[in-house]
mmCIF file of C-alpha atoms in Angstrom:
data_model
loop_
_atom_site.group_PDB
_atom_site.id
_atom_site.type_symbol
_atom_site.label_atom_id
_atom_site.label_comp_id
_atom_site.label_asym_id
_atom_site.label_seq_id
_atom_site.Cartn_x
_atom_site.Cartn_y
_atom_site.Cartn_z
ATOM 1 C CA MET A 1 7.403 0.836 16.779
ATOM 2 C CA ARG A 2 4.324 1.160 18.163
ATOM 3 C CA VAL A 3 5.163 0.099 21.512
ATOM 4 C CA ASN A 4 8.236 2.753 21.283
ATOM 5 C CA GLY A 5 5.475 5.744 19.964
ATOM 6 C CA ILE A 6 7.654 5.777 16.571
ATOM 7 C CA ARG A 7 5.440 7.392 13.670
ATOM 8 C CA ARG A 8 9.261 7.887 11.658
ATOM 9 C CA LEU A 9 12.132 6.324 10.005
ATOM 10 C CA LEU A 10 14.902 7.927 8.689
ATOM 11 C CA VAL A 11 15.482 6.686 5.222
ATOM 12 C CA VAL A 12 19.322 6.232 4.262
ATOM 13 C CA ASN A 13 21.598 5.717 1.127
ATOM 14 C CA THR A 14 24.324 3.073 0.762
ATOM 15 C CA LEU A 15 27.013 6.762 1.551
ATOM 16 C CA VAL A 16 24.562 6.587 5.030
ATOM 17 C CA GLY A 17 23.850 10.139 3.690
ATOM 18 C CA LEU A 18 19.852 10.678 4.750
ATOM 19 C CA SER A 19 17.872 10.194 1.892
ATOM 20 C CA GLY A 20 14.101 11.196 3.469
ATOM 21 C CA ILE A 21 11.717 10.076 6.371
ATOM 22 C CA LEU A 22 8.570 7.396 6.384
ATOM 23 C CA SER A 23 5.826 8.205 8.242
ATOM 24 C CA ILE A 24 2.620 6.192 9.622
ATOM 25 C CA ASP A 25 0.896 8.070 7.327
ATOM 26 C CA ASP A 26 2.639 7.709 4.499
ATOM 27 C CA LEU A 27 3.265 4.311 4.529
ATOM 28 C CA LEU A 28 -0.813 4.266 5.664
ATOM 29 C CA ALA A 29 -1.955 6.844 2.090
ATOM 30 C CA PHE A 30 0.633 3.998 0.108
ATOM 31 C CA LEU A 31 -0.983 1.153 1.710
ATOM 32 C CA ALA A 32 -4.390 2.479 0.880
ATOM 33 C CA GLN A 33 -3.990 3.152 -2.936
ATOM 34 C CA GLN A 34 -2.876 -0.294 -3.647
ATOM 35 C CA MET A 35 -5.841 -2.039 -1.528
ATOM 36 C CA ALA A 36 -7.872 0.398 -3.477
ATOM 37 C CA GLY A 37 -6.110 -1.059 -7.083
ATOM 38 C CA LEU A 38 -6.513 -4.588 -5.557
ATOM 39 C CA ALA A 39 -10.507 -3.888 -5.299
ATOM 40 C CA ARG A 40 -10.822 -2.592 -8.612
ATOM 41 C CA ILE A 41 -8.753 -5.704 -10.234
ATOM 42 C CA SER A 42 -10.957 -7.916 -7.985
ATOM 43 C CA SER A 43 -14.342 -6.293 -8.931
ATOM 44 C CA GLY A 44 -13.393 -6.332 -12.616
ATOM 45 C CA GLN A 45 -12.661 -9.819 -12.703
ATOM 46 C CA GLN A 46 -16.101 -10.855 -11.243
ATOM 47 C CA VAL A 47 -17.926 -8.797 -13.971
ATOM 48 C CA HIS A 48 -15.297 -11.179 -16.442
ATOM 49 C CA GLU A 49 -16.426 -14.190 -14.632
ATOM 50 C CA LYS A 50 -19.985 -13.396 -15.131
ATOM 51 C CA HIS A 51 -20.064 -13.074 -18.562
ATOM 52 C CA LEU A 52 -18.176 -15.805 -19.101
ATOM 53 C CA ARG A 53 -20.895 -18.136 -17.525
ATOM 54 C CA LYS A 54 -23.531 -17.026 -19.843
#
């Protein structure tokens, strides 16, 4: 995608009809949300482990 400058992909259903368009920006926003969730889990686990060590 980067080499050819493609920023959007068509999403088709099983009948080969257009279901939507996925953009790089959509994908990056989704990944950012997922990473933020993982960061919250990780920081919560660190707090939990500190309490267990006391």
